[in-house]
XYZ file of C-alpha atoms in Angstrom:
623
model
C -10.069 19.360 -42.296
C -10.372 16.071 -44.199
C -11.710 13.040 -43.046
C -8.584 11.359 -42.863
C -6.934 13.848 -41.251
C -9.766 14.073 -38.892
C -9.102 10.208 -38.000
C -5.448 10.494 -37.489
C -6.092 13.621 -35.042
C -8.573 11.880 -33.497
C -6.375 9.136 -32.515
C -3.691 11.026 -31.352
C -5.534 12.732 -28.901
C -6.480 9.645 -27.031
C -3.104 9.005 -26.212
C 0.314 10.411 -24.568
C 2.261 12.389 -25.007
C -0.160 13.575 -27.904
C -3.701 13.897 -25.396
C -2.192 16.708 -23.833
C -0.814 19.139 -26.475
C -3.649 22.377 -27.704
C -5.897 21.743 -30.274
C -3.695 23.686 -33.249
C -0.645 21.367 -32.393
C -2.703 18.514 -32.837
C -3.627 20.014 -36.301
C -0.271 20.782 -37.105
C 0.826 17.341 -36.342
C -1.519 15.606 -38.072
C -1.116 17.367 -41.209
C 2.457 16.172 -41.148
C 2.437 12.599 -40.937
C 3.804 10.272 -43.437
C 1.789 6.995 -42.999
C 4.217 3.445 -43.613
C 3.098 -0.123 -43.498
C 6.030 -3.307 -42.684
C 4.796 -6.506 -42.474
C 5.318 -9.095 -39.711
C 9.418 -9.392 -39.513
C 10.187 -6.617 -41.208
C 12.718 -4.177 -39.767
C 11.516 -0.770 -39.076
C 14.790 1.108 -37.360
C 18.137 -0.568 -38.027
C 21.126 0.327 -35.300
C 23.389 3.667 -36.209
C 21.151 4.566 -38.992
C 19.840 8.023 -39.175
C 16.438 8.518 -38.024
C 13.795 11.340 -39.259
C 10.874 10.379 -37.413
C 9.402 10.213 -34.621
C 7.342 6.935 -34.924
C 3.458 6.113 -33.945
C 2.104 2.821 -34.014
C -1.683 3.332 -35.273
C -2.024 -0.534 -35.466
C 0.047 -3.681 -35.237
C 2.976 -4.247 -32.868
C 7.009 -3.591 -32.713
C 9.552 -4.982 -30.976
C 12.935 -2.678 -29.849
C 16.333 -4.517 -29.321
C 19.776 -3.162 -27.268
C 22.842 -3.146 -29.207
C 23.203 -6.499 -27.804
C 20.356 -8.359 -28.991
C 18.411 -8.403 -26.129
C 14.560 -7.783 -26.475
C 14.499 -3.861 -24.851
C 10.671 -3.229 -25.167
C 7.605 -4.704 -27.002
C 4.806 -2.039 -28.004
C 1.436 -1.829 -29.456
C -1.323 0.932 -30.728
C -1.331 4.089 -29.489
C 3.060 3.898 -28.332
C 5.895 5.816 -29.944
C 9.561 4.776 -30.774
C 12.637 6.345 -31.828
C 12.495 9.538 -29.588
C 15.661 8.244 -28.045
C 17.445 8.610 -30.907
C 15.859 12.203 -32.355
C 17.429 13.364 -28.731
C 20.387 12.197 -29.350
C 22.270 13.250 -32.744
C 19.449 11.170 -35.197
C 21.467 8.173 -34.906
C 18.701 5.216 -34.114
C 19.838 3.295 -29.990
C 17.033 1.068 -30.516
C 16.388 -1.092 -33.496
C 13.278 -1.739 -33.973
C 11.325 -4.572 -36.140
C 7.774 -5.743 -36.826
C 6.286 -7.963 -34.446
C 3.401 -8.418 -37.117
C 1.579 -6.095 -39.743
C 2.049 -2.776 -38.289
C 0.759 0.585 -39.447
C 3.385 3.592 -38.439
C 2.526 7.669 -38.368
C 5.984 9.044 -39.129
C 6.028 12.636 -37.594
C 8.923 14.606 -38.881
C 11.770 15.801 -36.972
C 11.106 19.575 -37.124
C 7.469 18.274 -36.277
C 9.048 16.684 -32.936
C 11.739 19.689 -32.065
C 8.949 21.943 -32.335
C 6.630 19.957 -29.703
C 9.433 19.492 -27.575
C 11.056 23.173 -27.574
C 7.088 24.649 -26.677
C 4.851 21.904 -25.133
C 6.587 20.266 -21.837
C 4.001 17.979 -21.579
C 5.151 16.184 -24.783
C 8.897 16.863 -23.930
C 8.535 15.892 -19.928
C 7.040 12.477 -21.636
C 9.792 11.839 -24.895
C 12.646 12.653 -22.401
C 12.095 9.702 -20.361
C 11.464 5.975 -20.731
C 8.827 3.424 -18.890
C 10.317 3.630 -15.050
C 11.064 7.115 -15.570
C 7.834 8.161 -16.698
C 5.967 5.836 -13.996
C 8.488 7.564 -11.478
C 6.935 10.688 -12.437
C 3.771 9.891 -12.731
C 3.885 8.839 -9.055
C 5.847 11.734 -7.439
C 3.643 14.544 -9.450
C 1.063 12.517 -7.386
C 2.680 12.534 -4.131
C 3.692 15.923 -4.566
C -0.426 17.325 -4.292
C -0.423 15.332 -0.316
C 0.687 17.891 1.470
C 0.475 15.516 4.597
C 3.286 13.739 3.091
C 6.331 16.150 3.384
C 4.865 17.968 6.400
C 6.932 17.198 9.162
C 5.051 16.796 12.878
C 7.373 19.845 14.249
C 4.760 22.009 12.577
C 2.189 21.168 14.404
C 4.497 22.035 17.922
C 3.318 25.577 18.904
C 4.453 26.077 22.316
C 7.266 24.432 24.582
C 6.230 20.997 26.525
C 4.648 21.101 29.556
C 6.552 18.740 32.268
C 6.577 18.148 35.718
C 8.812 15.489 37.790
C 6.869 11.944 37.864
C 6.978 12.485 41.897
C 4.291 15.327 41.713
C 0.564 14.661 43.484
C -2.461 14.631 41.890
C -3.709 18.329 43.009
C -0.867 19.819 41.926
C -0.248 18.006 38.828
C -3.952 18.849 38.069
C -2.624 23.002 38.769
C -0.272 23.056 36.429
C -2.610 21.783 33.608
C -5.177 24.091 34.751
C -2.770 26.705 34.873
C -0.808 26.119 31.648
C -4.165 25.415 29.786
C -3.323 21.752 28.280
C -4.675 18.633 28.286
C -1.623 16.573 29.063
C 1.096 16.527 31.507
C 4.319 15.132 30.234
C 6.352 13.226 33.823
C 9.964 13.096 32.942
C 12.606 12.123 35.787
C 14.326 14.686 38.158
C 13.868 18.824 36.965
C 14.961 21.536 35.866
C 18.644 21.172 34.894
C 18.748 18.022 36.035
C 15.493 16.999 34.252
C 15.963 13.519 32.547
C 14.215 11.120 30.164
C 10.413 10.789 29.904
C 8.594 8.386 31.995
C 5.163 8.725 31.335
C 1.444 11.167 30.685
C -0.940 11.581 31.863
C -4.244 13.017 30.185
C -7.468 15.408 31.493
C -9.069 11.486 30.641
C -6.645 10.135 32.964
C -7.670 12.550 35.495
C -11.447 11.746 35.302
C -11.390 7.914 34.941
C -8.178 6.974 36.908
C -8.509 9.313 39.993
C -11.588 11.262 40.126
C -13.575 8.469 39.391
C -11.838 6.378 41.930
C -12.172 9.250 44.378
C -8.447 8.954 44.855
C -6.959 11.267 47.498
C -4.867 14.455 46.062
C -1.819 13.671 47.552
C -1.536 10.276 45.455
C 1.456 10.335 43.546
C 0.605 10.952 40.002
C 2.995 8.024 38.708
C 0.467 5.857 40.274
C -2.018 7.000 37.236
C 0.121 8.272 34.631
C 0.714 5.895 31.391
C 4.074 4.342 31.429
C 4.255 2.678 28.228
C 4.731 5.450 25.766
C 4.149 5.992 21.950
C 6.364 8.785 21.199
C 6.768 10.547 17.330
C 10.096 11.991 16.549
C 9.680 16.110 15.487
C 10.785 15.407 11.635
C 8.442 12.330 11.065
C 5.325 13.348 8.701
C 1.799 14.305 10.076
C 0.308 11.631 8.554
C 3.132 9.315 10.869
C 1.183 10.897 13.388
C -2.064 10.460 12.654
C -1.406 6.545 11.552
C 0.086 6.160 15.303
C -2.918 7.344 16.459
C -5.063 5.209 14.547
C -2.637 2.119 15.508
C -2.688 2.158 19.084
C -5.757 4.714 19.728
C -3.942 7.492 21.505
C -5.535 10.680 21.545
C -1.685 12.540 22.752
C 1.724 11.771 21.196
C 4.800 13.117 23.401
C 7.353 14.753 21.042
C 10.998 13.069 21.318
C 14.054 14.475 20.156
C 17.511 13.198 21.580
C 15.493 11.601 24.533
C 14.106 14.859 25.327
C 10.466 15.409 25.271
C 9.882 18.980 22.488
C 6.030 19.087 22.737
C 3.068 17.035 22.451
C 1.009 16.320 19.026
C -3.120 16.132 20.372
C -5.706 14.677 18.442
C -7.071 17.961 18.335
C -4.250 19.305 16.360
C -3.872 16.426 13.560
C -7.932 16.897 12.960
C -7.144 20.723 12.606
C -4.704 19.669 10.277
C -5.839 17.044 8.199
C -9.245 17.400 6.097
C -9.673 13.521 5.627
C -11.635 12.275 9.203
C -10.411 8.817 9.300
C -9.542 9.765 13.372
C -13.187 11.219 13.980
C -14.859 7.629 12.730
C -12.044 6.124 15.160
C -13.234 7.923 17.665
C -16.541 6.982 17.098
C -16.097 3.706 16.891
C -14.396 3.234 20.936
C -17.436 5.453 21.654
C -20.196 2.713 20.371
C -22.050 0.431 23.187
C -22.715 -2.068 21.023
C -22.542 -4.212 17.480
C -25.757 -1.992 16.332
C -23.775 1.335 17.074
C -20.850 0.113 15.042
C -23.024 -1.291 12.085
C -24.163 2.342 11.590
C -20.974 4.070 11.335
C -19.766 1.695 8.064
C -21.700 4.751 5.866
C -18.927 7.060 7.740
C -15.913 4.898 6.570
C -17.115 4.771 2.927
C -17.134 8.819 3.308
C -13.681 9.083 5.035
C -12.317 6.485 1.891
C -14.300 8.503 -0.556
C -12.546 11.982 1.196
C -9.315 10.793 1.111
C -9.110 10.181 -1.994
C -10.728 13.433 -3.052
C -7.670 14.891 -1.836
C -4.994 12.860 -3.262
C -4.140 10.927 -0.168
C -1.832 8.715 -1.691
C -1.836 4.707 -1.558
C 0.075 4.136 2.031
C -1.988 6.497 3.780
C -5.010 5.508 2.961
C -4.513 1.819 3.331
C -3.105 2.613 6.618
C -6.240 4.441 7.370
C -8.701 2.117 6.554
C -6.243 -0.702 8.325
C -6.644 1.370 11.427
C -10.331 1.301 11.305
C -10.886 -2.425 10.885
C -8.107 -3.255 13.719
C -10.584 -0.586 15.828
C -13.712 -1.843 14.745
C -11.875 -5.780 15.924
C -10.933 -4.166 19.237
C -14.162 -2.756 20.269
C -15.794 -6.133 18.888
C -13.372 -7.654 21.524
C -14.021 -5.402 24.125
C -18.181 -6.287 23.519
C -17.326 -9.323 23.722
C -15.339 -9.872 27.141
C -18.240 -7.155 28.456
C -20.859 -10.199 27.623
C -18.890 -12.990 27.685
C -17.100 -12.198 31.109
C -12.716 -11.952 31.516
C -11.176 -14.158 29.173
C -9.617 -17.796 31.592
C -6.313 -17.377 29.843
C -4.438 -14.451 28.318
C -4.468 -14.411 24.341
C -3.665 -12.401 21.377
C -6.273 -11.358 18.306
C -4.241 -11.208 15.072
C -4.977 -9.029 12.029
C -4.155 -11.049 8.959
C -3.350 -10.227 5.242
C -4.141 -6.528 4.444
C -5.436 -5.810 7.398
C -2.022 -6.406 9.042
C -0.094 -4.745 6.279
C -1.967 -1.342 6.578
C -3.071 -2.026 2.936
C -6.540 -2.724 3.383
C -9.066 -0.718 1.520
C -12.921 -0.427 1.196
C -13.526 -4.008 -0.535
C -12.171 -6.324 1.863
C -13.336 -9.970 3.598
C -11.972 -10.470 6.860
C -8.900 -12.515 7.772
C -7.787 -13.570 11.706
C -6.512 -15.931 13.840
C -6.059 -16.308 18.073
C -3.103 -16.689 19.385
C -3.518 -18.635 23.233
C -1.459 -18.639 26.022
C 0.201 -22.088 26.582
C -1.700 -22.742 29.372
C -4.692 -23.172 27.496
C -7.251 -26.594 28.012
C -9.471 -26.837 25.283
C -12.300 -28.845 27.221
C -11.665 -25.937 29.981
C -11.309 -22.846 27.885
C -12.273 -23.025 24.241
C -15.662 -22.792 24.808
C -15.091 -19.477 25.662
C -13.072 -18.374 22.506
C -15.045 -20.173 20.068
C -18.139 -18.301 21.310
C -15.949 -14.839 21.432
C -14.206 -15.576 18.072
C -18.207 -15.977 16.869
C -19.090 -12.437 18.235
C -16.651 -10.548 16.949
C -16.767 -12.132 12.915
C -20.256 -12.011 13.171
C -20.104 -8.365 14.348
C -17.518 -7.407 11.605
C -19.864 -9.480 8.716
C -22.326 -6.714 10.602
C -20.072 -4.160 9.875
C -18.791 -4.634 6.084
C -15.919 -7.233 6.549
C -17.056 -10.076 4.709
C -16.445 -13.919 6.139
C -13.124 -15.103 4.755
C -14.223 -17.699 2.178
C -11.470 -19.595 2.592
C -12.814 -20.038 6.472
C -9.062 -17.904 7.582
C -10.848 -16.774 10.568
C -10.496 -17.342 13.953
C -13.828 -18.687 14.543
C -11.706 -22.145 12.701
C -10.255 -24.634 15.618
C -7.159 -24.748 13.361
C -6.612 -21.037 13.760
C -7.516 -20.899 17.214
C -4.427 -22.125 18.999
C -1.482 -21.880 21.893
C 1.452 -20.165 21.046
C 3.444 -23.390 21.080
C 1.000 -24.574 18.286
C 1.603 -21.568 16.527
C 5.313 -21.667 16.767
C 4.982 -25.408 15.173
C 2.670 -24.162 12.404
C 5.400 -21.772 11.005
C 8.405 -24.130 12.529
C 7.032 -26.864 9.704
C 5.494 -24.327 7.134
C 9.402 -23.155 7.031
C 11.523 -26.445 7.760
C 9.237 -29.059 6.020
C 7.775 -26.772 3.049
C 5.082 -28.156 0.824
C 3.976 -26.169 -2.569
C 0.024 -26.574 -1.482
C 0.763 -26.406 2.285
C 2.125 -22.211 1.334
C -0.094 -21.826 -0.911
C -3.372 -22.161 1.669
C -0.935 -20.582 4.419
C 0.626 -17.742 2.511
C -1.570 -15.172 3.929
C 0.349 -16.197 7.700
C 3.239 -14.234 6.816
C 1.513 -11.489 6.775
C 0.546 -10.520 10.652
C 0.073 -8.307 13.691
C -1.672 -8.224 16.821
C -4.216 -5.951 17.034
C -5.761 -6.813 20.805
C -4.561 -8.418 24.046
C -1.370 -9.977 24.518
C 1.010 -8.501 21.363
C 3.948 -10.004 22.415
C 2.684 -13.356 20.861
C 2.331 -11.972 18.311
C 5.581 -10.631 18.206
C 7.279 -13.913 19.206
C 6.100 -15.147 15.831
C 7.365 -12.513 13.820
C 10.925 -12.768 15.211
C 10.292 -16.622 15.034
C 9.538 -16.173 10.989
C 12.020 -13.981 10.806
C 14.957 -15.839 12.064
C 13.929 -19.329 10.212
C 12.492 -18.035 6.885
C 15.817 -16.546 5.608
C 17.907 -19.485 6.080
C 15.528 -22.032 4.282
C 16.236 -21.726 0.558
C 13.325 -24.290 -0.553
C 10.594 -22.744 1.526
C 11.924 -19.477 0.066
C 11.979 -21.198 -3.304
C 8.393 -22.362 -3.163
C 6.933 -19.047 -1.857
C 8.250 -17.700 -4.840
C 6.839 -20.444 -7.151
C 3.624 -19.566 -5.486
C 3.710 -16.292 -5.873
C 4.052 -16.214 -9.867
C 0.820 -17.356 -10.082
C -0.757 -14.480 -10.312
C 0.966 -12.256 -12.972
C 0.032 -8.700 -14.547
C -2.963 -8.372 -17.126
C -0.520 -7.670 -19.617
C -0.362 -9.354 -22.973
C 2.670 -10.505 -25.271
C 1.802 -6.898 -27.230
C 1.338 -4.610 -24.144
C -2.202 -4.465 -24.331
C -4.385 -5.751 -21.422
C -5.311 -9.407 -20.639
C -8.815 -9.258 -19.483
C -11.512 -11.922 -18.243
C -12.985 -13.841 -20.846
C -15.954 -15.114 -19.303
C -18.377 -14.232 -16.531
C -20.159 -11.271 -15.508
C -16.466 -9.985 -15.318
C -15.418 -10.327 -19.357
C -13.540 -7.295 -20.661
C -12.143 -6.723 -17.238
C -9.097 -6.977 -15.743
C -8.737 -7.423 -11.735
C -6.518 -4.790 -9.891
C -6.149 -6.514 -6.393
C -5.473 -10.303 -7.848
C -3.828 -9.249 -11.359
C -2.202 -5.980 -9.905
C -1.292 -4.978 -6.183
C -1.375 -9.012 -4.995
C 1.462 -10.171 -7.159
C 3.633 -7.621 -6.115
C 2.454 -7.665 -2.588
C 3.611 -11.293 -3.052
C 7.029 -10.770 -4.476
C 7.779 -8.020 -1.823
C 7.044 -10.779 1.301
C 9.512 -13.139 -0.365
C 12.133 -10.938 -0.769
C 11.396 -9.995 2.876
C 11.748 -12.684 4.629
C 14.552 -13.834 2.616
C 16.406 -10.834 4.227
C 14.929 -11.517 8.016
C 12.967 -7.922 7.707
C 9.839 -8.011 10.193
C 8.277 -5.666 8.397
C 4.972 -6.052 7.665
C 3.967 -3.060 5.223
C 4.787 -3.621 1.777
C 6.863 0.310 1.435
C 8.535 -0.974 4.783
C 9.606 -4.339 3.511
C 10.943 -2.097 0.265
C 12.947 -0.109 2.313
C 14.434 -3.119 4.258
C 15.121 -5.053 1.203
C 16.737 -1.923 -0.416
C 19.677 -2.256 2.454
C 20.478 -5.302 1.132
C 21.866 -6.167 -2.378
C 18.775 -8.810 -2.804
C 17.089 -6.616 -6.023
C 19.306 -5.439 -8.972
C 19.833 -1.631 -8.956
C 16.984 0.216 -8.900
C 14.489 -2.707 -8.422
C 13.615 -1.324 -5.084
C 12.576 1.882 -6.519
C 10.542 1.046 -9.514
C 8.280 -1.357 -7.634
C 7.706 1.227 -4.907
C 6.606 3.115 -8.166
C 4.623 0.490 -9.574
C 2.824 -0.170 -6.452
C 1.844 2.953 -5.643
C 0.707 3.443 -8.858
C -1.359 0.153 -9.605
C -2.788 0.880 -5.561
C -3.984 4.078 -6.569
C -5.967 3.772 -9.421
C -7.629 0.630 -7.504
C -8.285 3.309 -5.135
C -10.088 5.782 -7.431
C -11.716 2.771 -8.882
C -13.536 1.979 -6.011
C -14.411 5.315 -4.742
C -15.878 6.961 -7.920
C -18.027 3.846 -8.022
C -19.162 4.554 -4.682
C -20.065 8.159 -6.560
C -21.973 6.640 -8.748
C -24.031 5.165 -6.531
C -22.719 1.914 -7.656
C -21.155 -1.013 -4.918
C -17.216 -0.648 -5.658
C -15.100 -3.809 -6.988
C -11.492 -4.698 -8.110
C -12.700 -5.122 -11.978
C -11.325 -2.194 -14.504
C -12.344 -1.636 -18.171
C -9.232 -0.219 -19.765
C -12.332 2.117 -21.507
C -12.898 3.651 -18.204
C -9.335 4.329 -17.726
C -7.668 8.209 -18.711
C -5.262 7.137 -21.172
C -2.843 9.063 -18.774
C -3.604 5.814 -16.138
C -3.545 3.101 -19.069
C -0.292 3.919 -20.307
C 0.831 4.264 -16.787
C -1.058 1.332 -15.733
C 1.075 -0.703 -19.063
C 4.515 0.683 -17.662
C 4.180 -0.409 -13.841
C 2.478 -4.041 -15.250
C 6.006 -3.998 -17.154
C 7.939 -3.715 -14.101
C 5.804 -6.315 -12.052
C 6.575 -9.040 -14.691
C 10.529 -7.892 -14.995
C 9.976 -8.634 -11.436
C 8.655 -12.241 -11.176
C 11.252 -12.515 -13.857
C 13.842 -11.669 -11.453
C 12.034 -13.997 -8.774
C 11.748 -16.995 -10.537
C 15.825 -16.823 -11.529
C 17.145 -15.726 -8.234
C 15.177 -18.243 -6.272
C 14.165 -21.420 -8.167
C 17.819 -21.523 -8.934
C 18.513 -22.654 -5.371
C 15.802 -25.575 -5.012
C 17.848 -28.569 -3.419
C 17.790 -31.813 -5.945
C-alpha cells in the first residue's frame, strides 16, 4: 500500500465509526477517498443539494446549520458530516461551511452503503446523532450490570417465616430453630387474620438483646424485636438492596408487597449474589475496636472500588457504594468516640456533606461535615465535648483516606457546629437574603444527610430547604450564576480544553470540568421544584415530573452523567493498577477514542445545559 494511503488508513482507524470496521474495509475505504480543501468561510454542503459523500474532517473545523439558520453542530478532526443526508434520499439536512482551513476525506456513497449494509458498528454509529449515540453508549454499558435489571424477588426462595408479635422468647426462638432461618418476621394477629408487619427480630437479636441480658423465656418477643423497619419492595433491583444495606447497616431486609411481608433478603444472600464485596468491608468496618483497625481496612476499599469496576458496576452503584462506606467508617468513628469520650450531654445529628451525602462519592475524596445540636445546647456547658468528638472522628477519617476539607467544611469548625435553630437561620438567610459569595462558600449545604444520631434534624432541614428554595427566584438565580462557573473542557472546535500550566498541563479535570458542573445544574433545578432528593439520578427523576427541562433534557444529562462518572471511574481505578495514586486529571491520549468521542458528545450536552440555565433563571433576577 502507498504511503499515503497508509496515512489516511492510519487515521481512520483511530477514530469512530471507522476504529471498529476489519482491516480489508479499512483498505477498501481508504483507497476510495477523494481528498478536498475549503478555506475558512467557505461552504462545504449547501441545503437540498445532492450529496455523494460521506465527509471526514482530517484537519480544520466545520460548522452545520438547521434549515433555519441556527448553528446545529460545530466539529473538528477525526468527525464526519453528511450521513444524515446519504440516509435520507442524498438530499443534504445540514449545510455545512468552513469554520477555517479544513481538509475533507470524501468517501463515496457506494463506499458508505456498503459499510452500512455489512458492518453494524459503522451503521449503529451513522444512524444516530450526539444524544443518541451517548444514549447508547451508556445503555450498552448498563446492559453488562446484571445487578441492575435483577429484581430482589429473585433472591426470595422460600415463603416468609412469621409469627404474631405476642409470641415469647422460647418459642419464637423454636420456630427459627425449627424453620432453619435467621430471622423471625412479627406481623399483627395470624393466620387469616394475619395483618401488617410490626417488627424482626434476628439470631443477633437473640444473643445480645435476651440471652445476654439473661432475659426470662416467657418475655414477650415485641419487647426485643426491631420496630422501626427498612423494608425493599419484591421488584426493586438487588443492588436497591444491597445500597439499603449499606445505608442503614442491616444485615435482613423484610420483603413488602401490598403491606404483606413475601420473604426476607439476608446479607448472606446479596453476598451470594453480588461478586463486588463492598458489604464484606462494611461489615468489617462495625467489627473494628478502634481507629488502628479501621486505618487497615482502607487497602480493602481500594480493592472493592477496583472490583466493581472490573465488572461494569455502573456510576450510581458504585458511588453509592463507596458513599456507604465513608457514612460507616463516620459512624463507627462516632461510636469510638462516645466509647472514650462518655454519652454525648445533648442529643445531635452528624451530617454527611457533598458527595458523601449524594451517594456519589468515589475513591479520591476530602471529607465534608457538619453537627447538627439539639436546641438545648450551652456552648460553655457542652461544646467542649463536641469539639473534642468532632476532632476524633476527622482525625480518624484523615487516618483512614478522607482528606481534611481544605476549605475547613468540617465539623471540627465552630461555624458548622451548631443548634438546629442556628441551622434553620443559616439556610433561612442563605435562601431569603442571597449573596453571590455567601452560595458560593455554602453551596456544598444543599447537598446533605444524616448519617448518625438524631436524623430527624437532619431531615427538618431538608423539608426546610425544600419549602423556601423554590419560591425564591434570586437565590435560585444566583445558584445558577454560581454554578456556570465551572463549564466542560470543551473548546469552540470540539476538541478538549486542557490545563495550561502546572504539573497538570495537557490535562483536563473530570470531577471539576465534568461530573461537578452538572452535579451543580441538577441541585438547582432541584430545589427549584421542592424535590428533597439528594442523589443526582433522583433529583433527575423528580425534575423530569415537572416541565422545568425542555423535552428530553432529563434524559440526555442522565446520559451524560453517567457517562462523564464512569470514565472518572476507570480513570482512577486503572491507576490504582498501575501502581500509581489515582486523580481526576485525563490526557485525551489515554482515552479509547470510543470514550473521547463519547466524552465530546456528553461535554456537548453539559454546555446546552448551562445554556438552558443561564436563560431560564437569570431571566428572573429582580431589578
Amino acid at each position: 500500500m502507498q504511503a499515503e494511503l497508509i496515512d489516511i488508513r492510519n487515521h481512520l482507524q483511530q477514530h469512530a465509526p471507522f476504529n471498529g470496521l476489519p482491516d480489508e474495509a479499512l483498505d477498501r475505504v481508504a483507497g476510495s477517498i477523494e481528498i478536498a480543501y475549503f478555506r475558512a468561510g467557505e461552504k462545504i454542503l449547501e441545503l437540498g443539494q445532492t450529496n455523494t459523500d460521506l465527509h471526514y474532517i482530517r484537519s480544520g473545523a466545520a460548522e452545520l446549520y438547521r434549515r433555519s439558520g441556527e448553528l446545529y453542530n460545530r466539529l473538528g478532526e477525526g468527525e464526519i458530516f453528511g450521513q444524515i443526508g446519504l440516509l435520507m434520499g442524498r438530499q443534504v439536512r445540514f449545510p455545512a461551511t468552513a469554520l477555517e482551513d479544513t481538509l475533507v476525506y470524501l468517501i463515496p456513497y457506494p463506499v458508505f452503503q456498503d459499510l452500512f449494509d455489512n458492518h453494524d458498528v459503522f451503521a449503529d454509529f451513522v444512524e444516530v446523532e450526539d444524544k443518541s449515540r451517548l444514549r447508547q453508549a451508556v445503555t450498552r454499558a448498563d446492559q453488562t450490570n446484571d445487578s441492575m435489571t435483577a429484581k430482589v424477588s429473585r433472591l426470595i426462595s422460600r415463603q416468609p417465616v412469621t409469627a404474631p408479635s405476642t409470641v415469647r422468647l422460647q418459642e419464637a426462638a423454636r420456630i427459627m430453630t425449627d424453620n432453619r432461618v435467621s430471622s423471625l418476621l412479627l406481623v399483627e394477629g395470624s393466620g387469616d387474620d394475619e395483618g401488617n408487619l410490626v417488627g424482626i427480630i434476628t439470631d443477633r437479636d437473640l444473643r445480645t438483646r435476651a440471652v445476654a441480658d439473661a432475659l426470662p423465656s416467657e418475655t414477650p418477643v415485641a419487647d426485643i424485636m426491631s420496630p422501626d423497619l427498612i423494608t425493599i419492595r419484591p421488584d426493586a433491583l438487588v443492588f436497591e438492596a444491597m445500597l439499603q444495606m449499606l445505608h442503614n447497616n442491616v444485615h435482613h431486609l423484610p420483603v413488602i408487597e401490598k403491606g404483606k411481608p413475601r420473604g426476607v433478603v439476608a446479607l448472606s444472600d446479596i453476598v451470594k449474589y453480588e461478586s463486588q464485596n463492598s458489604l464484606y468491608v462494611v461489615s468489617n468496618i462495625h467489627r473494628q475496636p478502634d481507629v488502628k483497625g479501621l486505618k487497615a481496612i482502607s487497602e480493602e476499599v481500594r480493592n472493592s472500588f477496583i472490583r466493581m469496576v472490573s465488572e461494569d458496576a455502573n456510576s450510581h452503584m458504585i458511588g453509592s457504594a463507596m458513599a456507604g462506606i465513608g457514612r460507616s467508617f463516620t459512624q463507627r468513628l462516632l461510636e469510638l468516640g462516645e466509647e472514650k469520650l462518655g454519652p454525648p450531654p445533648v442529643p445531635y445529628c452528624f451530617l454527611a456533606l457533598g458527595s458523601m451525602a449524594r451517594d456519589e462519592q468515589l475513591i479520591v475524596t476530602d471529607q465534608d461535615n457538619a453537627m447538627v445540636l439539639d436546641d438545648s445546647f450551652n456552648p460553655a456547658e457542652h461544646d467542649e465535648y463536641f469539639l473534642a468528638l468532632a476532632k476524633f472522628v476527622s482525625d480518624g477519617l484523615a487516618e483512614c483516606g478522607y482528606t481534611y476539607c481544605s476549605g475547613d467544611i468540617m465539623a471540627t469548625n465552630p461555624k458548622w457546629r451548631q443548634p438546629l435553630k442556628v441551622w434553620k437561620e443559616y439556610f433561612t438567610d442563605w435562601i431569603d437574603n442571597p449573596k453571590a459569595e455567601a452560595l458560593l462558600n455554602s453551596n456544598i449545604f444543599f447537598d446533605l444527610d444524616g448519617v448518625y444520631g438524631e436524623e430527624r434534624y437532619a431531615e427538618a432541614l431538608k423539608e426546610l430547604i425544600a419549602e423556601k428554595a423554590q419560591n425564591s427566584q434570586r437565590f435560585l438565580a444566583l445558584l445558577a450564576r454560581n454554578a456556570l462557573n465551572r463549564t466542560p473542557p470543551l473548546g469552540f472546535f470540539r476538541q478538549f480544553v486542557m490545563e495550561e500550566d502546572g504539573k497538570q498541563q495537557k490535562t483536563f479535570n473530570l470531577k471539576r470540568r465534568g461530573t461537578a458542573p452538572v452535579s451543580d445544574l441538577i441541585r438547582v433545578h432541584a430545589l427549584a421544584c421542592g424535590s428533597r432528593a439528594q442523589n443526582s439520578f433522583d433529583r433527575l427523576q423528580d425534575i423530569g415530573k415537572t416541565r422545568l427541562l425542555p423535552e428530553d433534557g432529563v434524559g440526555n444529562l442522565r446520559d451524560a452523567m453517567e457517562f462523564i462518572a464512569i470514565v472518572r471511574i476507570r480513570h482512577q481505578a486503572l491507576a490504582m493498577e498501575d501502581g500509581r495514586e489515582p486523580d481526576n486529571n485525563v490526557r485525551p491520549e489515554d482515552l479509547s477514542p470510543f470514550e473521547r468521542s463519547h466524552l465530546k458528545d456528553a461535554f456537548q450536552v453539559v454546555s446546552q445545559a448551562q445554556k438552558f440555565l443561564r436563560y431560564r433563571y437569570n431571566a428572573q433576577i429582580p431589578r
